[in-house]
Coordinates of C-alpha atoms and ligand atoms in Angstrom, one line a residue:
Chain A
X1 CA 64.2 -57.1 -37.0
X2 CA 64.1 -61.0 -36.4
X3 CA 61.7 -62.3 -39.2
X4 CA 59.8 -65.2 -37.5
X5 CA 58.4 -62.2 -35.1
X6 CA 56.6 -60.2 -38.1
X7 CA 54.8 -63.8 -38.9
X8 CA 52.6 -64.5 -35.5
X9 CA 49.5 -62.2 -36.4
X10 CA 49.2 -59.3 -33.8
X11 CA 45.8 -59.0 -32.3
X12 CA 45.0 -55.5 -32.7
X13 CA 41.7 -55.8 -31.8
X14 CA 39.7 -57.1 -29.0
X15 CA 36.6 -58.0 -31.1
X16 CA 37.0 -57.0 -34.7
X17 CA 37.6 -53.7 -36.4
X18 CA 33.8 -52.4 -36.4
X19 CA 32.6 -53.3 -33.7
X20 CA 36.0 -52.1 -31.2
X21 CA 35.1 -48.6 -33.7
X22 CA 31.8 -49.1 -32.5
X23 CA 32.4 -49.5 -28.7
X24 CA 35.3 -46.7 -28.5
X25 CA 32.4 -44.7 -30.7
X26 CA 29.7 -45.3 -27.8
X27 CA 32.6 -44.6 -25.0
X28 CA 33.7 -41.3 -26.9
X29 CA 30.2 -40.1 -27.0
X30 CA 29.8 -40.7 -23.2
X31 CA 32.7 -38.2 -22.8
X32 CA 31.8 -35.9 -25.0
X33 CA 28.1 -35.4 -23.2
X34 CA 30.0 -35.4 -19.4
X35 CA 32.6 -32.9 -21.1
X36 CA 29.3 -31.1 -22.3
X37 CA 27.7 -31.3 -18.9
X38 CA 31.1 -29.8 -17.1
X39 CA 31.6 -26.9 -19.4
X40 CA 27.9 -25.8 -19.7
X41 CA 27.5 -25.4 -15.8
X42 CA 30.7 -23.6 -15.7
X43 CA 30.9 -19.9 -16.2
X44 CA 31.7 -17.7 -18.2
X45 CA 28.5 -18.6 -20.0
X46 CA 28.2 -17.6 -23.8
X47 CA 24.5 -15.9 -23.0
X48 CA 24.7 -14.1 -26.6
X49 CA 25.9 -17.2 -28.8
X50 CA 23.3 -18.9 -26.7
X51 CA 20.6 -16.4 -27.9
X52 CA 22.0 -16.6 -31.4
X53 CA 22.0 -20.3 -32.0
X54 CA 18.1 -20.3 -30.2
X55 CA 17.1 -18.0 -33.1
X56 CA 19.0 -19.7 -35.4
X57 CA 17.5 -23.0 -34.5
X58 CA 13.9 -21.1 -34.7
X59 CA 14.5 -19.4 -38.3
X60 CA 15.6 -22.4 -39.6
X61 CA 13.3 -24.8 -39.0
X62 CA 10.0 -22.3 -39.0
X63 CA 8.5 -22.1 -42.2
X64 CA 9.5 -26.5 -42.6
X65 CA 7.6 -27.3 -39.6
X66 CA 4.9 -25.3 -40.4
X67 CA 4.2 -26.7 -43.4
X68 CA 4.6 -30.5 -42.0
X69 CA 2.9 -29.6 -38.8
X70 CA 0.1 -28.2 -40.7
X71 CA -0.1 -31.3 -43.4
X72 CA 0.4 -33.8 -40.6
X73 CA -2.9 -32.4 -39.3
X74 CA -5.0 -32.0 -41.9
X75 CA -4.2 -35.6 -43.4
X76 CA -4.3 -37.4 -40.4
X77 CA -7.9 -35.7 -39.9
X78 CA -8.7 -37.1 -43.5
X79 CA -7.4 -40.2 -42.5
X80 CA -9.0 -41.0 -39.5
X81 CA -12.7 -39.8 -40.7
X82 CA -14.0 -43.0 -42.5
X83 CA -13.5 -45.1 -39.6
X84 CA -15.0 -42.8 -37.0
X85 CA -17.9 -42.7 -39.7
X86 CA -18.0 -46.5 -39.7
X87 CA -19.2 -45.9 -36.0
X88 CA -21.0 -42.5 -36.2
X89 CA -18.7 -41.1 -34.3
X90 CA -17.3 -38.0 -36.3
X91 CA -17.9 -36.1 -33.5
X92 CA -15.0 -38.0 -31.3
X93 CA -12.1 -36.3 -34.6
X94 CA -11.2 -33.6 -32.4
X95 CA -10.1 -36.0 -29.3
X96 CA -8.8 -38.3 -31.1
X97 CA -6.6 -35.8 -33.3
X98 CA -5.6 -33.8 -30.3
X99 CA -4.5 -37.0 -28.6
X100 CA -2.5 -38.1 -31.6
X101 CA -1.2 -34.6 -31.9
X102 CA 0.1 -34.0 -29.0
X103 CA 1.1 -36.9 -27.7
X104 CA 3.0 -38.7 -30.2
X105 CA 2.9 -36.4 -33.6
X106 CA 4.4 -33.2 -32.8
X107 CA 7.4 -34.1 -30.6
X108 CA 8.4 -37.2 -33.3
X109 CA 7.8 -34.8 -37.0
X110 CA 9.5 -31.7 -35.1
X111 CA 12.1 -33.8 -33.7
X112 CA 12.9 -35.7 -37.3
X113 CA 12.4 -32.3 -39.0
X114 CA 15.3 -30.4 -36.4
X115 CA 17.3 -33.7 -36.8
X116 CA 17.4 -32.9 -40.5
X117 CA 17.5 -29.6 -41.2
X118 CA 19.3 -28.3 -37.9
X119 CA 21.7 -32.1 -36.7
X120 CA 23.0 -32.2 -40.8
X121 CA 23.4 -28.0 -40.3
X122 CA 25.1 -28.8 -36.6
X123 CA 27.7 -31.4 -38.4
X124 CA 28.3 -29.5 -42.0
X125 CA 29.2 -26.3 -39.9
X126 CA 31.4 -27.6 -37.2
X127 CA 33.0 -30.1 -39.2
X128 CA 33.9 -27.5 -42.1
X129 CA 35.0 -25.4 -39.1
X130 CA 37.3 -28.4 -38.1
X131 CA 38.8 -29.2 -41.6
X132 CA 39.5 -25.6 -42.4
X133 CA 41.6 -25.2 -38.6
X134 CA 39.0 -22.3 -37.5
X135 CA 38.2 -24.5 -34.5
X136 CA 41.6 -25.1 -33.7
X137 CA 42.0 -20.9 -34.6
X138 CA 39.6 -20.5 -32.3
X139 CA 41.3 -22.7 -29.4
X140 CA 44.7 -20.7 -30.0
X141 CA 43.2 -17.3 -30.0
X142 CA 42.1 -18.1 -26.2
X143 CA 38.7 -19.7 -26.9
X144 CA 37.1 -22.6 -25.5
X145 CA 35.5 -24.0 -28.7
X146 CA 34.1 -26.3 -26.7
X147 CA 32.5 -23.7 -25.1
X148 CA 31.7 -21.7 -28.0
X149 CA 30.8 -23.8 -30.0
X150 CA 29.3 -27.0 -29.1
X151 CA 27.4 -25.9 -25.6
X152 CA 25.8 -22.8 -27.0
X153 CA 24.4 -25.3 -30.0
X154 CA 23.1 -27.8 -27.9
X155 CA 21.6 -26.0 -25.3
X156 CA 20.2 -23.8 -27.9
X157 CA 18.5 -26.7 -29.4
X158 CA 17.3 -28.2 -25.9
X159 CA 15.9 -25.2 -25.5
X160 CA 14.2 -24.6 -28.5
X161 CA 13.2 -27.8 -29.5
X162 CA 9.7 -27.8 -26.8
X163 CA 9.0 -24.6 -28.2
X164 CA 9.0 -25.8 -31.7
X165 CA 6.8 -29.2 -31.0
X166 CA 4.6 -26.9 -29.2
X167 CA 3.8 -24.8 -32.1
X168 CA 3.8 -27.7 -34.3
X169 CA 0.9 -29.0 -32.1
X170 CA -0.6 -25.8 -32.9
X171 CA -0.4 -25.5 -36.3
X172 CA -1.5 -29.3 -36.5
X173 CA -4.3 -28.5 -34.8
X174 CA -4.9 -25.9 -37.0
X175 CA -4.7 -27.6 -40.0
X176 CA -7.0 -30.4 -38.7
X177 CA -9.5 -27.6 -37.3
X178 CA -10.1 -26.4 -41.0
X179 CA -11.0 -29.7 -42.4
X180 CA -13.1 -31.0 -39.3
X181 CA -15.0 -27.6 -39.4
X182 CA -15.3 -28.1 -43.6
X183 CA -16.8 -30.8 -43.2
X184 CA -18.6 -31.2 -40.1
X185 CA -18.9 -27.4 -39.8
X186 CA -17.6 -28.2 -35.9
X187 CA -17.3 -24.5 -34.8
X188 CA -14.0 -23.2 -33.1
X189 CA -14.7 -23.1 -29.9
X190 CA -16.6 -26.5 -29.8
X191 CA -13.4 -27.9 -31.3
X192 CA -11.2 -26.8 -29.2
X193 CA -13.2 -27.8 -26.3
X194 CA -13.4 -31.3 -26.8
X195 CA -9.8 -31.2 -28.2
X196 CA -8.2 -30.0 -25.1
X197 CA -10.6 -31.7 -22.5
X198 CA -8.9 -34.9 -23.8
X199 CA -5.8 -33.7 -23.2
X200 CA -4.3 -34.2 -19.5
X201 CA -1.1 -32.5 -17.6
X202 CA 1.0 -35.5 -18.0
X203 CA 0.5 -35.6 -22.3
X204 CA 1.5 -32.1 -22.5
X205 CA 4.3 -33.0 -19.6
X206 CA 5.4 -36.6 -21.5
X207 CA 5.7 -33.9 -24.7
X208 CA 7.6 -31.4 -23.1
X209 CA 10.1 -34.2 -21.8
X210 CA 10.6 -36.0 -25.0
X211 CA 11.1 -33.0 -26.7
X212 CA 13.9 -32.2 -24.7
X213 CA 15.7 -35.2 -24.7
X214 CA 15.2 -35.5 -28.7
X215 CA 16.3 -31.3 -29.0
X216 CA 19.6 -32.8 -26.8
X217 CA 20.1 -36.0 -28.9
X218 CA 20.1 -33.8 -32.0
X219 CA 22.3 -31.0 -30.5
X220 CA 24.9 -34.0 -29.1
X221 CA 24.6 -35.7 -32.6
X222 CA 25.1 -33.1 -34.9
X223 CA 28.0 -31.5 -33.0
X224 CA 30.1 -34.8 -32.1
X225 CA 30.2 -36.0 -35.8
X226 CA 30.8 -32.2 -36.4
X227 CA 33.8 -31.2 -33.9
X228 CA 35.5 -35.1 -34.6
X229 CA 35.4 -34.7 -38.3
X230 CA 38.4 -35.5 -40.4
X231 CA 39.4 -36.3 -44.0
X232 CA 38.5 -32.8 -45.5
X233 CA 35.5 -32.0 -47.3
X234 CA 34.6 -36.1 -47.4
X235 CA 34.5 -35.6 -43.6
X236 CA 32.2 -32.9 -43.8
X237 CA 29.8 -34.6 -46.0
X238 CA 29.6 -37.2 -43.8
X239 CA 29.2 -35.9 -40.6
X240 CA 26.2 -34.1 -41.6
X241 CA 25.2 -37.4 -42.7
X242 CA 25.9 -39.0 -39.7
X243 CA 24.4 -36.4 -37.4
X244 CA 21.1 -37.1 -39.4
X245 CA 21.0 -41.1 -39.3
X246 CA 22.2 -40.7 -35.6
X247 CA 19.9 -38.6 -34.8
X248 CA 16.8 -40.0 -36.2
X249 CA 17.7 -43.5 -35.2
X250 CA 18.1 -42.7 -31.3
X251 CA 14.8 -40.1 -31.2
X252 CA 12.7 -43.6 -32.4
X253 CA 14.6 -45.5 -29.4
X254 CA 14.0 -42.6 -27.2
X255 CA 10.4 -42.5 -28.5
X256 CA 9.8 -45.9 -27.7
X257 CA 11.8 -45.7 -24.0
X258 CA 9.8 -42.6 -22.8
X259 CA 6.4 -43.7 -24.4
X260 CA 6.4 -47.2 -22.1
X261 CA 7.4 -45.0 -19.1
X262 CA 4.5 -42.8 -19.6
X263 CA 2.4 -46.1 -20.1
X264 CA 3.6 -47.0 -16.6
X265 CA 2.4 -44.0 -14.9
X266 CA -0.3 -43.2 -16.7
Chain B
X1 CA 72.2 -10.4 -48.2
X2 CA 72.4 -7.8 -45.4
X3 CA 73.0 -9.7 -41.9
X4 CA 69.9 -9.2 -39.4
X5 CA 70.9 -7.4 -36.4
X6 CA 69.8 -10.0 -33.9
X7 CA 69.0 -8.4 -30.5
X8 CA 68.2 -11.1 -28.7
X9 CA 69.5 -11.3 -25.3
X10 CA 71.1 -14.2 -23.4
X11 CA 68.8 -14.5 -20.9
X12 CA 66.0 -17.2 -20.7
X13 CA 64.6 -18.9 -23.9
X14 CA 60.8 -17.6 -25.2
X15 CA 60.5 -21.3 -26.4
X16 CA 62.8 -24.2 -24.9
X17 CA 62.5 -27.6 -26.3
X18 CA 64.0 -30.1 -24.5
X19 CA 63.7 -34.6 -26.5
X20 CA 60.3 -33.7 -27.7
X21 CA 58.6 -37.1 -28.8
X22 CA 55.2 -37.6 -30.6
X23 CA 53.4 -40.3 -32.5
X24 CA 50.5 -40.8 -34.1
X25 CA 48.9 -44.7 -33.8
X26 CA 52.6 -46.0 -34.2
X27 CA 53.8 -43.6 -36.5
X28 CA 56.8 -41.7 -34.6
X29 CA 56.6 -38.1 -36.3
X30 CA 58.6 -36.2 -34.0
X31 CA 61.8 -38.4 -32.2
X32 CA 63.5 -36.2 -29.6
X33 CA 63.1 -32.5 -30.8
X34 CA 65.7 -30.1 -29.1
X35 CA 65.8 -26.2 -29.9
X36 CA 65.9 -22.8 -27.5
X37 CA 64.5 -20.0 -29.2
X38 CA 65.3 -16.6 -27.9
X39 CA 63.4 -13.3 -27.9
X40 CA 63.9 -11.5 -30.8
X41 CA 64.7 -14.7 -32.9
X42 CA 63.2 -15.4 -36.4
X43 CA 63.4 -19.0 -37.1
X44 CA 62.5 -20.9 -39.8
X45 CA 62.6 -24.8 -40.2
X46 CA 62.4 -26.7 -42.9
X47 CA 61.2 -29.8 -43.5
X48 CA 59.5 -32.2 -46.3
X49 CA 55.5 -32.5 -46.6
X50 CA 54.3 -34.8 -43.7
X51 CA 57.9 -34.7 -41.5
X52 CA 55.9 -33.2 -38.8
X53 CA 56.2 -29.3 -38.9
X54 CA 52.9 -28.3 -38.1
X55 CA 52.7 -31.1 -35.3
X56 CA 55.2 -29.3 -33.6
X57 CA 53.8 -25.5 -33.8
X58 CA 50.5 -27.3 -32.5
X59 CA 52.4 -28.8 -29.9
X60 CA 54.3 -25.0 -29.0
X61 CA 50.8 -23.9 -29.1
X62 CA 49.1 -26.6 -27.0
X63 CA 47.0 -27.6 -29.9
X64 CA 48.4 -30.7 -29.2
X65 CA 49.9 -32.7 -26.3
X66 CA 53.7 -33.9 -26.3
X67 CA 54.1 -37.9 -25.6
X68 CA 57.1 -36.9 -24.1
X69 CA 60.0 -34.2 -23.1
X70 CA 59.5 -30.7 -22.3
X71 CA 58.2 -27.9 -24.5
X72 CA 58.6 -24.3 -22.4
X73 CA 56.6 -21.2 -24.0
X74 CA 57.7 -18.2 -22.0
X75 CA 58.6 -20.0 -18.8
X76 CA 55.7 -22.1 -18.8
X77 CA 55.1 -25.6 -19.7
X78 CA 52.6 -25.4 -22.3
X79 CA 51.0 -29.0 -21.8
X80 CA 50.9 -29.0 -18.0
X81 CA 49.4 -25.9 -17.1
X82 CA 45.5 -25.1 -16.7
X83 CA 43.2 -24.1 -18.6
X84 CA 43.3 -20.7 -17.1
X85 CA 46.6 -20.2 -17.4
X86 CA 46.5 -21.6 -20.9
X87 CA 44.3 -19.1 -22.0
X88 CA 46.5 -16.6 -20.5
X89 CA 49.6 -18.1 -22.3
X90 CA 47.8 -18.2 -25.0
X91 CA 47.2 -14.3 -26.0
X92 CA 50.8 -14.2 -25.9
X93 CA 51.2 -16.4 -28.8
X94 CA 50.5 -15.9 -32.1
X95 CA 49.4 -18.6 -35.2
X96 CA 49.1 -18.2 -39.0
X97 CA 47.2 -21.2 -40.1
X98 CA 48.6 -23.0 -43.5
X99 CA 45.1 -22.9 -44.8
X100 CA 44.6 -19.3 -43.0
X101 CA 41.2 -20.3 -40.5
X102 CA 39.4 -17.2 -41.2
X103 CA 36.2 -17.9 -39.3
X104 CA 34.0 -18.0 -42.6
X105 CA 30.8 -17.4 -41.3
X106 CA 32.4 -13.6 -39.9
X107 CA 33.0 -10.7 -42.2
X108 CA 36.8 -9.7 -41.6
X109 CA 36.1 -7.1 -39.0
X110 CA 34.3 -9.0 -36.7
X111 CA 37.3 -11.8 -37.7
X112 CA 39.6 -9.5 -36.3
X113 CA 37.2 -8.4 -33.4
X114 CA 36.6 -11.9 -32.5
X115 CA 40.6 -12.5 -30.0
X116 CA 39.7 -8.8 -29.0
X117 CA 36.6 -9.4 -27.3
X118 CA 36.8 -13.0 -26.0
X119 CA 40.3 -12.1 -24.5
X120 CA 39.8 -8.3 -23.4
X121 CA 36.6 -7.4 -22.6
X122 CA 37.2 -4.3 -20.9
X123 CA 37.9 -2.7 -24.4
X124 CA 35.4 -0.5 -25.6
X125 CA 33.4 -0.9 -29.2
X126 CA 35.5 2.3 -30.2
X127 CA 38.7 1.0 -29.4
X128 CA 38.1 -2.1 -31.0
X129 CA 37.5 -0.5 -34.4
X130 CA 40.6 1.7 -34.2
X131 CA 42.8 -1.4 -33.5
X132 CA 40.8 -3.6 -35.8
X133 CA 41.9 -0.3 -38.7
X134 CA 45.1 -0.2 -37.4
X135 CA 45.8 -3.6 -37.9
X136 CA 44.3 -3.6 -41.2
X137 CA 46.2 -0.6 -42.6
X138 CA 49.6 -2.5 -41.2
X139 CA 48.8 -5.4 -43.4
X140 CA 47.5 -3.3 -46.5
X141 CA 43.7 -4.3 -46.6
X142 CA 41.8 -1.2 -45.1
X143 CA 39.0 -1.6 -48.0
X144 CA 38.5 -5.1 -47.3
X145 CA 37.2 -4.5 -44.5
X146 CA 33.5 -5.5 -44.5
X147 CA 34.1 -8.4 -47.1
X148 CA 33.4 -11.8 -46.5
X149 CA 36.3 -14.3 -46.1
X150 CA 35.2 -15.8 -49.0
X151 CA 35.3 -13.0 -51.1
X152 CA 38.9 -12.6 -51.3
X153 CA 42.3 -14.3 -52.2
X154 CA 44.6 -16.8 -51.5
X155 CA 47.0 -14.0 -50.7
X156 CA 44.3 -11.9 -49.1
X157 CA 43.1 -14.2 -46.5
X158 CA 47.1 -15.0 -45.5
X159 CA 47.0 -11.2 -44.7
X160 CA 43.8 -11.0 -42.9
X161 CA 45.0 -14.1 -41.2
X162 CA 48.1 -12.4 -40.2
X163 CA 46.2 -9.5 -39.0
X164 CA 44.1 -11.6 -37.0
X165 CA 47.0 -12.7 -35.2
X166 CA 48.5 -9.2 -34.4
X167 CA 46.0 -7.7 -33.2
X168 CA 46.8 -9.5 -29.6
X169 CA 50.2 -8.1 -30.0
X170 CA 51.7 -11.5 -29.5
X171 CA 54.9 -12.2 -28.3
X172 CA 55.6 -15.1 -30.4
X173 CA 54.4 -15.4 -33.8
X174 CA 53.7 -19.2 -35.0
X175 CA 53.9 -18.9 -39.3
X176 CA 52.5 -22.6 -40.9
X177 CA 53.4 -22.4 -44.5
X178 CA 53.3 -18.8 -45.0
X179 CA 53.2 -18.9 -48.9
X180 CA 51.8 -22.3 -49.2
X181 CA 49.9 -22.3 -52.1
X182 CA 50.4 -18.6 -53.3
X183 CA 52.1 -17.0 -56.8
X184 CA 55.6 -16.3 -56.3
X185 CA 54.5 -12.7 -56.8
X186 CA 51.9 -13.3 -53.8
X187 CA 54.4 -15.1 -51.8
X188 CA 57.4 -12.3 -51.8
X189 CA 54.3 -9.8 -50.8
X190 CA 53.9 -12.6 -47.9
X191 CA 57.3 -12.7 -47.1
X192 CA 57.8 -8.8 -47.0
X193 CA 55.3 -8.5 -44.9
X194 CA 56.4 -11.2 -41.8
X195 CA 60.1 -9.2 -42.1
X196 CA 57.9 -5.7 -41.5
X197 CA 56.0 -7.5 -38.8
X198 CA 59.2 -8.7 -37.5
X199 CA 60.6 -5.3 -37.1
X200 CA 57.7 -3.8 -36.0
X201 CA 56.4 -6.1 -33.3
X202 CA 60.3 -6.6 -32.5
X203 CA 58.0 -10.7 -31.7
X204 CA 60.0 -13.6 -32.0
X205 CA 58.9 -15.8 -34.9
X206 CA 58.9 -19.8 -36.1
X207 CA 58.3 -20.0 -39.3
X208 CA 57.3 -23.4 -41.1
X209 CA 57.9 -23.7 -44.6
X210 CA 59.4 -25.7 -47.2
X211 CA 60.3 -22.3 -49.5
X212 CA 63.5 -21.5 -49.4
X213 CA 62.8 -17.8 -50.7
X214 CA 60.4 -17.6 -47.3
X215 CA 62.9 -19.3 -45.0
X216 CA 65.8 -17.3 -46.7
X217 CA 63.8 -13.2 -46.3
X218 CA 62.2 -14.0 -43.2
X219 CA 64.5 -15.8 -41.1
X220 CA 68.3 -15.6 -39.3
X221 CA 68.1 -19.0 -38.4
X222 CA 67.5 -22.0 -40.2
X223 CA 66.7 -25.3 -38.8
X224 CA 65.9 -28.6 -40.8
X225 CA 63.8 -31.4 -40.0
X226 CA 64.3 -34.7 -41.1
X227 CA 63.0 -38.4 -39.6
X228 CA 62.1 -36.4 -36.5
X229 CA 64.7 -34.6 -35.4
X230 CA 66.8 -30.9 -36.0
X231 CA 69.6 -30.4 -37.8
X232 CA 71.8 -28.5 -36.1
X233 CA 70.5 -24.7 -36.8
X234 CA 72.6 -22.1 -38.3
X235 CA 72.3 -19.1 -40.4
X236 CA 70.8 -20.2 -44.2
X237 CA 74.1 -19.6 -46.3
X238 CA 75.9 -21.7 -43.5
X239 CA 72.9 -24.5 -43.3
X240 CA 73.0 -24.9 -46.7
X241 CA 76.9 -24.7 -47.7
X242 CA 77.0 -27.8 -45.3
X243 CA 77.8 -30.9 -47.4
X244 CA 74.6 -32.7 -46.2
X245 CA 72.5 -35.0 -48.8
X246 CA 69.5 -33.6 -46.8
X247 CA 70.1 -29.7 -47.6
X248 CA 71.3 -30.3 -50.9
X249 CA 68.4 -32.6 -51.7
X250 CA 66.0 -29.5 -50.7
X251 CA 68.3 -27.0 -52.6
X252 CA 68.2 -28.8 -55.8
X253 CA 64.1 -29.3 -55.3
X254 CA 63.5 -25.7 -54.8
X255 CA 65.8 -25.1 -57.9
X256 CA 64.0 -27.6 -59.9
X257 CA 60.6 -26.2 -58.8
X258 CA 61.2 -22.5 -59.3
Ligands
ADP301 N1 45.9 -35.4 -35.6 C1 46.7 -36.3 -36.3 N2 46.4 -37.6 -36.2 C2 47.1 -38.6 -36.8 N3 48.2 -38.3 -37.5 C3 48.6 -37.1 -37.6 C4 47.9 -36.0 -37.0 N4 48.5 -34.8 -37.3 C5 49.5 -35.1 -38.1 N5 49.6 -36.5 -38.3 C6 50.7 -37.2 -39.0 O1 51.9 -36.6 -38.6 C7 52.8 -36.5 -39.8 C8 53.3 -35.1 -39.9 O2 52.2 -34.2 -40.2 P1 52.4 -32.7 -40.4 O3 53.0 -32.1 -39.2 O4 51.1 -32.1 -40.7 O5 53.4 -32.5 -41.6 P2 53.9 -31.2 -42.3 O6 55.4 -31.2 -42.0 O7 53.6 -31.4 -43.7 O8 53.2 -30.1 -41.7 C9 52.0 -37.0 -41.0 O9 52.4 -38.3 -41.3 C10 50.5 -36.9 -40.5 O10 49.8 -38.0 -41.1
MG302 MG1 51.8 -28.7 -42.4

């Protein structure tokens, strides 16, 4: 090899190290989401790993989101109280806490509670599954792991994840029910009367959608960093990882995307 | 060291490998691989950590994509065909994973059920469990059958691994480091039981390794990769009576290590 040719610096990259990573990163998520979109319209479908992952997703995350849903409600009743009080206008805590509820609590503490307890689950389990050859086991054995794997867990998740930020808005309400009627002895059906006559169709709508696209951002998260790991158990440590940052990071620019839509057509 | 009967015949290769090339980000791993493999054939190569031997099973078993050249499996060219067909091909080959791949979230029944169902589904539940027994008995591992993966052995999952694999009645059987990581004691149970297999299943077989006990009990051809390429195969006594630095270098490290 002629020497002078090893000194002119190749330029490997277009921009710099991190941020070509970064683009090829963005440009190999796109792919992975239109590979998702092909195989999960194309039969045979996995109907039973489908129903599997859905309760999966649902025993997992139950007794967490109860507990959150639940505090988030009573607390944010709590909360709220002395100002209304400032005004005289207690009687305005069920509105205000179903409107708080439902539109922006529930879908955003399910969401960050699915991101973190089902995303990290999503990344730990794929990506052990891909450092220990079972997804490549899989693929030989006449598999789509794809298939298998990654479009049963996010649809599962897509799926599950309105179900989930409904009941959370139940149990919230719940929770906030009990300490409205401790202390102004509201009873419960004049609670939920005035709680739900301030909800309209396009809250519980606006909910519905963002629960869906945060239940898909977490499924597409948690599996991507999950079925690309690599460097052994390191890997897997931090694709879970990853899953979770990912995750939560793009449900608060979702949140904020979808909430100025809904502002627009409200 | 009683000679194999080899009963392959002459006809077309099960495996044809025509200047395979492969390399990772501008590392060349594999630089014009050549080899036909016929039916009935037990095969080992040999080869040093990280000279490519389990890129190239991946690549006979479309785990991976070639750069270039032409890999045949059974007539068909493993990295241009369709999915479909792929999946077809597919049943047809066997693969013992290095670090076995037992799906660890499955007991070993429904590892073994797992190829069964995906790939036959006309089978019924009652079939499934005699083949999944069969299979079990053949490898010598009938009470394990309701244990978790990781409840047993280094030695144990090779064998459930191995079970997994011929329970599709492969026609090729891909081995990745068969003893990898076992006791000598383990690994001469491992070896023993590819040579039954061999017999039974009258598959053909690759074998990867870099034990020369494995490649010597399991194989009737020897092959040795080194910077990419084959040595010219031949029988083990005859490989390794060549005067070639490469052989000797790997005769003296088994002889060192053992
Ligand atoms: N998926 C991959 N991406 C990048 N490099 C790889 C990949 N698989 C294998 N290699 C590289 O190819 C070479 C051969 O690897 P391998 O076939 O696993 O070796 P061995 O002969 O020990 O089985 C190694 O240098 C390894 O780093
Ligand atoms: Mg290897």
């Amino acid at each position: 090899m002629e020497p002078h040719i090893e000194n002119i610096p190749i330029r490997r990259y277009v921009l710099s190290k991190k941020a070509d990573e970064f683009f090829t990163g963005i440009y190999n998520v796109y792919q992975f989401i239109i590979l998702f979109f092909k195989e999960a319209f194309l039969s045979p479908f996995e109907w039973k790993e489908i129903i599997n992952q859905c309760y999966y997703v649902g025993v997992r995350s139950l007794s967490l989101i109860s507990l959150t849903g639940f505090i988030t409600g009573v607390v944010f009743t709590k909360q709220s109280r002395p100002s209304l009080a400032e005004f005289g206008a207690t009687s305005w805590l069920p509105s205000l806490i179903s409107i708080a509820v439902i539109r922006a609590l529930a879908p955003l503490v399910t969401a960050l509670i699915a991101a973190g307890k089902i995303g990290s689950n999503m990344g730990a389990e794929l990506g052990s599954m891909k450092v220990t050859e079972q997804i490549d086991a899989m693929e030989v054995s006449g598999t789509n792991p794809f298939k298998y794997l990654v479009v049963t867990r996010v649809i599962a998740i897509t799926l599950m994840l309105p179900i989930l930020v409904f009941y959370t808005g139940l149990i919230g309400m719940l929770g906030a029910y009990l300490n409205i009627h401790q202390n102004e002895h509201t009873s419960f059906v004049a609670f939920f009367h005035s709680a739900f006559n301030s909800i309209s169709f396009l809250d519980i709508n606006s909910s519905i959608i963002k629960a869906i696209c945060y239940g898909f951002t977490v499924g597409i998260a948690g599996c991507y960093q999950g079925y690309y790991a690599k460097n052994g158990t390191r890997g897997v440590g931090m694709a879970a990882n990853s899953a979770v940052v990912i995750s939560m990071f793009m449900i608060f620019v979702e949140e904020m995307v979808i909430v100025q839509v809904i502002n627009a057509i409200r | 060291m009683p000679e194999k009967e080899s009963d392959h015949d002459t006809g077309e290769p099960v495996i044809s490998i025509r200047d395979l090339k492969k390399s990772f980000e501008g590392n060349l791993v594999l630089d014009g691989i050549n080899i036909d493999i016929f039916k009935g054939e037990n095969i080992a190569v040999l080869g040093r950590s990280g000279s490519g031997k389990s890129v190239l099973i991946k690549i006979i078993s479309g785990l991976i994509k070639p750069d270039s050249g032409i890999v045949k499996v059974l007539g068909q060219e493993i990295d241009k065909i369709g999915r479909k067909e792929l999946q077809a091909l597919r049943t047809k080959i066997g693969f013992s994973f290095q670090s076995s791949a037992l799906y660890d979230s499955m007991s070993v029944r429904e590892n073994l059920a797992f190829p069964l169902t995906r790939n036959k589904r006309d089978l019924s539940n009652s079939e499934i469990q005699l083949a999944i027994e069969s299979v079990l008995g053949g490898v010598g591992l009938s009470e394990s059958i309701d244990k978790m993966p990781d409840e047993l052995s280094g030695g144990q999952k090779k064998r459930i691994g191995i079970a997994r694999m011929l329970i599709m009645k492969p026609e090729i059987m891909l081995y990745d480091e068969p003893t990898a990581g076992l006791d000598p004691m383990t690994s001469v149970d491992i070896n023993n039981l590819i040579v039954r297999v061999q017999q039974q299943y009258n598959a053909t077989s690759v074998i990867i390794t870099h034990d020369l006990t494995c490649a010597k009990t399991t194989a009737d051809k020897v092959t040795v990769i080194e910077e990419g390429k084959f040595l010219e195969p031949g029988s083990f006594d005859e490989i390794f009576s060549r005067d070639n630095e490469i052989t000797r270098s790997f005769h003296d490290y088994n002889f060192i290590n053992k």
